[in-house]
mmCIF file of C-alpha atoms in Angstrom:
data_model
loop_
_atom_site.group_PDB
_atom_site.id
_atom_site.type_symbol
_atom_site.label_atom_id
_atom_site.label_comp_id
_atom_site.label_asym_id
_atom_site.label_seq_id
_atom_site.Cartn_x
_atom_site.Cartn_y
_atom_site.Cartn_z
ATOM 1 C CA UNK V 188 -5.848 19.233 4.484
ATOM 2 C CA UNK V 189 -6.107 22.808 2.964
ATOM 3 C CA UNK V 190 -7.731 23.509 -0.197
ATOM 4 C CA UNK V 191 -5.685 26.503 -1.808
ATOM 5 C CA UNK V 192 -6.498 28.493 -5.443
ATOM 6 C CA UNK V 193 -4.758 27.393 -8.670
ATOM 7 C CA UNK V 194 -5.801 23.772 -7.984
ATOM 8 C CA UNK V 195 -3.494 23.428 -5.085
ATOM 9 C CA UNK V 196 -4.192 21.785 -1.532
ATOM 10 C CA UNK V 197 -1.892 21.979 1.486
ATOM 11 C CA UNK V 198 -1.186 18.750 3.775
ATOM 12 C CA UNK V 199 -0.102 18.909 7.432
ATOM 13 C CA UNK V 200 2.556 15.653 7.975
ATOM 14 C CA UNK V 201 1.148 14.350 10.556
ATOM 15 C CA UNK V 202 2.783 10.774 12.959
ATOM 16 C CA UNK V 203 4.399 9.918 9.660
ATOM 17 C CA UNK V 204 6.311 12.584 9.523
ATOM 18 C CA UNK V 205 7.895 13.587 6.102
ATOM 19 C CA UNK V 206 6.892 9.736 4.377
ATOM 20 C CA UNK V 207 4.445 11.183 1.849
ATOM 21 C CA UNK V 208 7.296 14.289 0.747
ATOM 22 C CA UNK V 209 9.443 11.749 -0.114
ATOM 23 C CA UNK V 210 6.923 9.011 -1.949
ATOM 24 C CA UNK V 211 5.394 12.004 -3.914
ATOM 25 C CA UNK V 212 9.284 12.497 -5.059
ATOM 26 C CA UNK V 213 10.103 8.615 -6.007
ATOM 27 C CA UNK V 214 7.350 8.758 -7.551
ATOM 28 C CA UNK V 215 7.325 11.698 -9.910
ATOM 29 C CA UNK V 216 11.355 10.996 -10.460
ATOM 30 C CA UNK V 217 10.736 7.193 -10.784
ATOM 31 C CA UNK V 218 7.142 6.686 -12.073
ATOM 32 C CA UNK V 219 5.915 9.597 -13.361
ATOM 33 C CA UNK V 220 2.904 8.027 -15.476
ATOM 34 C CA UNK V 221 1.689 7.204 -11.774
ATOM 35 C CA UNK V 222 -1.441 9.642 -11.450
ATOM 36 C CA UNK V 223 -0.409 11.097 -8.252
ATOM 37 C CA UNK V 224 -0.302 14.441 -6.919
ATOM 38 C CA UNK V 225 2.638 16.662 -7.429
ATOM 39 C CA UNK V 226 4.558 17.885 -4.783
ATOM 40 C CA UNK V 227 5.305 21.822 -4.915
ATOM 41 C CA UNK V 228 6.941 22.846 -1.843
ATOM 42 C CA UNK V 229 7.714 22.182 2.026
ATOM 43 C CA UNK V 230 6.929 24.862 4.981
ATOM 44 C CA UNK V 231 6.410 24.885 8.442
ATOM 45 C CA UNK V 232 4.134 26.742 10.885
ATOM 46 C CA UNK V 233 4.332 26.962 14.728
ATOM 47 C CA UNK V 234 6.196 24.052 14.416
ATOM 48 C CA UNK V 235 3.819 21.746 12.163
ATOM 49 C CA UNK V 236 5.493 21.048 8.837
ATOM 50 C CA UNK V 237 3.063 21.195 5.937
ATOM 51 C CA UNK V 238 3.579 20.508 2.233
ATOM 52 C CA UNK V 239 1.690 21.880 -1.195
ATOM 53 C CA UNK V 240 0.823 19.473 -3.842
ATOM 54 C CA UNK V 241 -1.374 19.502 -7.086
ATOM 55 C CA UNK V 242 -4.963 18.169 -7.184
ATOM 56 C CA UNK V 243 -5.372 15.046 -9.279
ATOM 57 C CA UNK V 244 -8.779 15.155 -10.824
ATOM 58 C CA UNK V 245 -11.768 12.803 -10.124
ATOM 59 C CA UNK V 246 -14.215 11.005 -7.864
ATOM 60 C CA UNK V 247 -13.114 9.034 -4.931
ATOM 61 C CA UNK V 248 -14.276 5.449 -6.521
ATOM 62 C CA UNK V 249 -16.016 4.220 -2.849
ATOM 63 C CA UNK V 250 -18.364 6.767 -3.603
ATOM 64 C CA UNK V 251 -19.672 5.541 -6.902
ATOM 65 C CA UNK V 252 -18.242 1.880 -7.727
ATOM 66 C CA UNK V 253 -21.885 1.026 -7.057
ATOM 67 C CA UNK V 254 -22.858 2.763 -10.264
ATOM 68 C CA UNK V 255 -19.902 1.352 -12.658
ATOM 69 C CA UNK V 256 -20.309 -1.477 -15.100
ATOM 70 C CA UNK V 257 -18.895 -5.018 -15.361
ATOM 71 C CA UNK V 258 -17.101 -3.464 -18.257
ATOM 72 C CA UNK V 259 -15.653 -0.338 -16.337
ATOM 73 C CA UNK V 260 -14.372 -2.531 -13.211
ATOM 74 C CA UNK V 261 -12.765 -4.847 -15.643
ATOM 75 C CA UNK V 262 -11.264 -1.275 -17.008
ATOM 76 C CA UNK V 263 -10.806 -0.091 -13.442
ATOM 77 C CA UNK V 264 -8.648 -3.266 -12.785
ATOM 78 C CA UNK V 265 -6.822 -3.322 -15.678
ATOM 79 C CA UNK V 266 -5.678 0.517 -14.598
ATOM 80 C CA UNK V 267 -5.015 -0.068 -11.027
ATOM 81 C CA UNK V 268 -2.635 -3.900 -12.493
ATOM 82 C CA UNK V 269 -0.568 -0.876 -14.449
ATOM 83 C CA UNK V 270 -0.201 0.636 -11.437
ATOM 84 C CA UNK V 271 0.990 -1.865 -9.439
ATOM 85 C CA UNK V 272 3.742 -2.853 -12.059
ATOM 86 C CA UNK V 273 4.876 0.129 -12.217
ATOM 87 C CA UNK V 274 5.089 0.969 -8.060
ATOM 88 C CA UNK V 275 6.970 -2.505 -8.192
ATOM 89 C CA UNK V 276 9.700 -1.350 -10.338
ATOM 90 C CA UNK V 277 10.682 1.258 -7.713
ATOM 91 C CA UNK V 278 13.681 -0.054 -6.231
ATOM 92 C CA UNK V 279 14.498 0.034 -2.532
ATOM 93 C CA UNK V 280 17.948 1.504 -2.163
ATOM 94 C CA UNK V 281 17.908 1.338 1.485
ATOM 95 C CA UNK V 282 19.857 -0.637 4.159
ATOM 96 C CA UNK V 283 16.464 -2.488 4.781
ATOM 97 C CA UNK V 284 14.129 -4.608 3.002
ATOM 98 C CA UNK V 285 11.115 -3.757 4.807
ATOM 99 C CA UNK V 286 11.159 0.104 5.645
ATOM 100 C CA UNK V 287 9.426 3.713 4.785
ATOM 101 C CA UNK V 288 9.935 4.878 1.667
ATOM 102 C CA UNK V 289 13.717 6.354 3.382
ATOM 103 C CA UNK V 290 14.696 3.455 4.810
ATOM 104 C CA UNK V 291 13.449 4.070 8.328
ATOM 105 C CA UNK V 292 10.558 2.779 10.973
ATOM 106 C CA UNK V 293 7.063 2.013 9.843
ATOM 107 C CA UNK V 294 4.233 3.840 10.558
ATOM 108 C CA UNK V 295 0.995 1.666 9.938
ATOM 109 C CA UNK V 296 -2.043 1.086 11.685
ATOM 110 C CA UNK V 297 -1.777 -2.651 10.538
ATOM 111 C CA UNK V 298 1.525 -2.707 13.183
ATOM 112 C CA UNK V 299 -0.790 -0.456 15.713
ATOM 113 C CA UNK V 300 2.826 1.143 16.733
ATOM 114 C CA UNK V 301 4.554 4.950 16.318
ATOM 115 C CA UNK V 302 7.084 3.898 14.672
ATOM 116 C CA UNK V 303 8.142 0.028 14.238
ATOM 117 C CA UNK V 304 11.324 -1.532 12.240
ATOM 118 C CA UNK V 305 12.713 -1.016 10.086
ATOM 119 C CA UNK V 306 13.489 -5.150 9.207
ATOM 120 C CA UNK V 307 15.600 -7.175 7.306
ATOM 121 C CA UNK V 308 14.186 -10.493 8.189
ATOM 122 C CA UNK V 309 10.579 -10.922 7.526
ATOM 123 C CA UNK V 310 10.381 -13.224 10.058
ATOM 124 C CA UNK V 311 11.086 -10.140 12.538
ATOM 125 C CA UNK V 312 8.391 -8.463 10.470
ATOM 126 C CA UNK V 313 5.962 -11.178 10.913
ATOM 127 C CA UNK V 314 6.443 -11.328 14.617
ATOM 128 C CA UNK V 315 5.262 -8.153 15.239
ATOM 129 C CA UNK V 316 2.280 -8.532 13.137
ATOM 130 C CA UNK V 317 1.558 -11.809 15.481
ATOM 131 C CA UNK V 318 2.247 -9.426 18.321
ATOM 132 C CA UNK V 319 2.506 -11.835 20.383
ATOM 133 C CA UNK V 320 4.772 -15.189 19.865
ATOM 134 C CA UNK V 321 2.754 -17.744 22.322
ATOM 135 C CA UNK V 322 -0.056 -16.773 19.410
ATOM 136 C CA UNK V 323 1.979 -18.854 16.990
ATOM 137 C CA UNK V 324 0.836 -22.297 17.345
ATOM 138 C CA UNK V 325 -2.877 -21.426 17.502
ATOM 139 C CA UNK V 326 -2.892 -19.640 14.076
ATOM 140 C CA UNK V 327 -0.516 -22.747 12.816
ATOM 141 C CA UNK V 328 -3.415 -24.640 13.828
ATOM 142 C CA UNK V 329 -5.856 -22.787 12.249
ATOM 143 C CA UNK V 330 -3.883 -21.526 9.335
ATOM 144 C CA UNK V 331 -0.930 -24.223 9.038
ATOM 145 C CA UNK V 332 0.629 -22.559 6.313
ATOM 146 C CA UNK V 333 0.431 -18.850 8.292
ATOM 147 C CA UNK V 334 4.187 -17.222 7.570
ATOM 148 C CA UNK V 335 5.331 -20.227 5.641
ATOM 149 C CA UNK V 336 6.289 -18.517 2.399
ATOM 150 C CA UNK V 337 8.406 -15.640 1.943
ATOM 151 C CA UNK V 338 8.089 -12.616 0.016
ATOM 152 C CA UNK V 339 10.128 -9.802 -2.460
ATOM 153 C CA UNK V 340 10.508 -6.091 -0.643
ATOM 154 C CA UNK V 341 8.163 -3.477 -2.946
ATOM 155 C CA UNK V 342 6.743 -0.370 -3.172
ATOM 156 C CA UNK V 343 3.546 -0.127 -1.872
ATOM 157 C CA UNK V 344 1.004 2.428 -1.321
ATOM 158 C CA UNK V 345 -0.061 1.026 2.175
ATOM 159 C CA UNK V 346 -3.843 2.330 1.762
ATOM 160 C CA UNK V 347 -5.228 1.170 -1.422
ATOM 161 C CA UNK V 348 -9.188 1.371 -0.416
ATOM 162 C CA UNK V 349 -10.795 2.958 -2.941
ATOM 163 C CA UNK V 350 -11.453 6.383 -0.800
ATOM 164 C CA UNK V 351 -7.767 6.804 -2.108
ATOM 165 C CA UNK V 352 -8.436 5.599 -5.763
ATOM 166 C CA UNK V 353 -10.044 8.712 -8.015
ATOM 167 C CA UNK V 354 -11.852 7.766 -11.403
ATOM 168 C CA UNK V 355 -13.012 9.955 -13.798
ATOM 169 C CA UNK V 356 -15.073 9.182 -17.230
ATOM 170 C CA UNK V 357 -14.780 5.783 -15.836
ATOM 171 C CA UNK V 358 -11.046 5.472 -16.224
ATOM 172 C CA UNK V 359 -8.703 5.518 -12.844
ATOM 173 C CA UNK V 360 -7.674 9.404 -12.855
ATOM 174 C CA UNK V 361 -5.424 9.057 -9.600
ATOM 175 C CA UNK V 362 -3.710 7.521 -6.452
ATOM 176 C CA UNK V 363 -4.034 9.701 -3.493
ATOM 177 C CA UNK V 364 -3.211 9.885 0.245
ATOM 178 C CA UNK V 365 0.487 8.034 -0.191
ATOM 179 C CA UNK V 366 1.177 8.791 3.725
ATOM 180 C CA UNK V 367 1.673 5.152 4.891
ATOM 181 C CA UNK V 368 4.064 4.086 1.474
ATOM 182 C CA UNK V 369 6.599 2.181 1.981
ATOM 183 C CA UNK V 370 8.704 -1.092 1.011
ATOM 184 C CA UNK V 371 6.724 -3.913 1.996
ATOM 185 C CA UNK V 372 6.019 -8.040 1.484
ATOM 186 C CA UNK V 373 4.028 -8.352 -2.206
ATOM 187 C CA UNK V 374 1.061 -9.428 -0.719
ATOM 188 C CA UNK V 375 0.759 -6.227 1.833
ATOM 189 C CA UNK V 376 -1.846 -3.808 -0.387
ATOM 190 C CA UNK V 377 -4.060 -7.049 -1.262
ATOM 191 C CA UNK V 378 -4.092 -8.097 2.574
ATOM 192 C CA UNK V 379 -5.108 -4.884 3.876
ATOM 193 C CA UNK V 380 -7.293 -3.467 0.687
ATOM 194 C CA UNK V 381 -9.274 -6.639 1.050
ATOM 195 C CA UNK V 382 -9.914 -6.667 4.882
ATOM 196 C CA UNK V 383 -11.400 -3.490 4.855
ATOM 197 C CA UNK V 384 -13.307 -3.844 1.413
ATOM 198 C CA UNK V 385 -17.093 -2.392 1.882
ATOM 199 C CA UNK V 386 -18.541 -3.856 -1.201
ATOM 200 C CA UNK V 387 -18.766 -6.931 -3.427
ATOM 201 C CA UNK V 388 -18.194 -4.561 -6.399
ATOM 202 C CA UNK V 389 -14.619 -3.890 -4.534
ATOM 203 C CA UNK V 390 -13.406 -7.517 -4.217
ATOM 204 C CA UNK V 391 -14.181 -8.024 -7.496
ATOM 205 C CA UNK V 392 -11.956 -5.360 -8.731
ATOM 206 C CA UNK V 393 -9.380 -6.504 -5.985
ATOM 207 C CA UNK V 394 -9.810 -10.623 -7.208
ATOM 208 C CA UNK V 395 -9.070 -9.137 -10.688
ATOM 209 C CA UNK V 396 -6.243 -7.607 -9.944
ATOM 210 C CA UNK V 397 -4.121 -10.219 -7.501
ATOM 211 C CA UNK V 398 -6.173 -13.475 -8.156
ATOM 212 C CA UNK V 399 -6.149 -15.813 -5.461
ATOM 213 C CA UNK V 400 -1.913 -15.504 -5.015
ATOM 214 C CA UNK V 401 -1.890 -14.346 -1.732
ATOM 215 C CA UNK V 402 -5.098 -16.550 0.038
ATOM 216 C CA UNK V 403 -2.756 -17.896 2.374
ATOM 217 C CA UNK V 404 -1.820 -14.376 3.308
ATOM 218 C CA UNK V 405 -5.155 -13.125 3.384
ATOM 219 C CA UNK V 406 -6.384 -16.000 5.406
ATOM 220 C CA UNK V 407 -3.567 -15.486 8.323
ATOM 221 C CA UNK V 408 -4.129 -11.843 8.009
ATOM 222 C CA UNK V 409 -7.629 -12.374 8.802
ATOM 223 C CA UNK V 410 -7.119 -14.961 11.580
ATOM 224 C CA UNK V 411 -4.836 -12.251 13.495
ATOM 225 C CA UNK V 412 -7.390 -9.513 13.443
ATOM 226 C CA UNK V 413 -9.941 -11.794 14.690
ATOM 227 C CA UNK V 414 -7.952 -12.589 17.346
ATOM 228 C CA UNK V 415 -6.123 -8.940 18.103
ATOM 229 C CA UNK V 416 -6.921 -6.419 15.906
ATOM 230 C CA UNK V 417 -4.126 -5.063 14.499
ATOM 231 C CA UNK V 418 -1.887 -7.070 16.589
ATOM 232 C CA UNK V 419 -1.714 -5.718 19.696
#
């Protein structure tokens, strides 16, 4: 990352290749009350491709969620639910249900992979996230309802910690870092924003948000990283 003049920074794509070009587009053509950054333009150097995009103002919130008020995480919550709704209106127009934001293989450090799908089936999703099928009947015994529900294809950001969410005057200012979007299970920002939460303050704003819907989820998510992390 590149800060330029004018408010501008530059972005090298990096194993995701051009995923965040095209989520900053949806976005801004499909949500464009979404706080994110603008995208301005594509180029490439010594064969690196690199894109330009606007600065959303604010404070990354893991830096000072310590400091907010019961009252401004309720706020904070109520922002990032608005959010949500509106990333879950996006519709998936690809040949997949679970996919990059284009339709093609995921790239997400939950899968531990360079590249893995895309899927129709969750099922076939779920299996790689076991990694391994003999694993199956010691997280059923653990977790009996692991994988037993399924679960609608939508947009998600893919790393909702709050190093990505920006505040400002105590009101959510912006969503940045959208490199690992894509069309995922419901449950898949709450499962992996919760794992890696570093403070009660931050699962409180998370609880607001998703309630207890996706426990289950959680609680199999959690019982595969204990096991493998990420799968492997």
């Amino acid at each position: 990352m590149q800060q330029l003049p004018l408010g501008l920074y530059a972005k090298r794509c990096t194993r995701t290749a051009d995923n965040e070009v095209n989520a900053l587009r949806i976005l801004e053509r499909e949500a464009p009350s979404i706080p994110a950054p603008l995208l301005i333009d594509t180029f490439s150097i010594d064969s690196d491709d690199w894109f330009i995009m606007t600065r959303v103002p604010g404070t990354r919130l893991e830096t000072v969620i310590h400091r907010t008020s019961h009252a401004e995480r309720a706020q904070l919550a109520a922002d990032l639910s608005s959010i949500l709704a509106q990333m879950h209106k996006i519709k998936n127009t690809s040949a997949y249900r679970f996919c990059n934001v284009s339709g093609g293989p995921l790239y997400d450090h939950r899968l531990n992979c360079d590249g893995s799908g895309p899927y129709n089936a969750e099922g076939d999703l779920n299996a790689r996230l076991l990694g391994r099928t003999e694993f199956m009947k010691h997280l059923k015994a653990e977790v009996p309802a692991a994988f037993s529900r399924s679960h609608g294809s939508v947009f998600t950001h893919g790393d909702l910690f709050f190093s990505n969410v920006l505040v400002d005057g105590g009101r959510l200012s912006g969503i940045v870092d959208w490199e690992g979007a894509c069309f995922m299970p419901a449950y898949w920002d709450f499962t992996k924003a919760m794992r890696t939460a570093k403070s009660e303050e931050a699962i409180g704003i998370y609880r607001q948000v998703w309630g207890h819907e996706f426990d289950v989820e959680l609680e199999t998510e959690s019982w595969i990283c204990k096991v493998f992390p990420y799968g492997t």
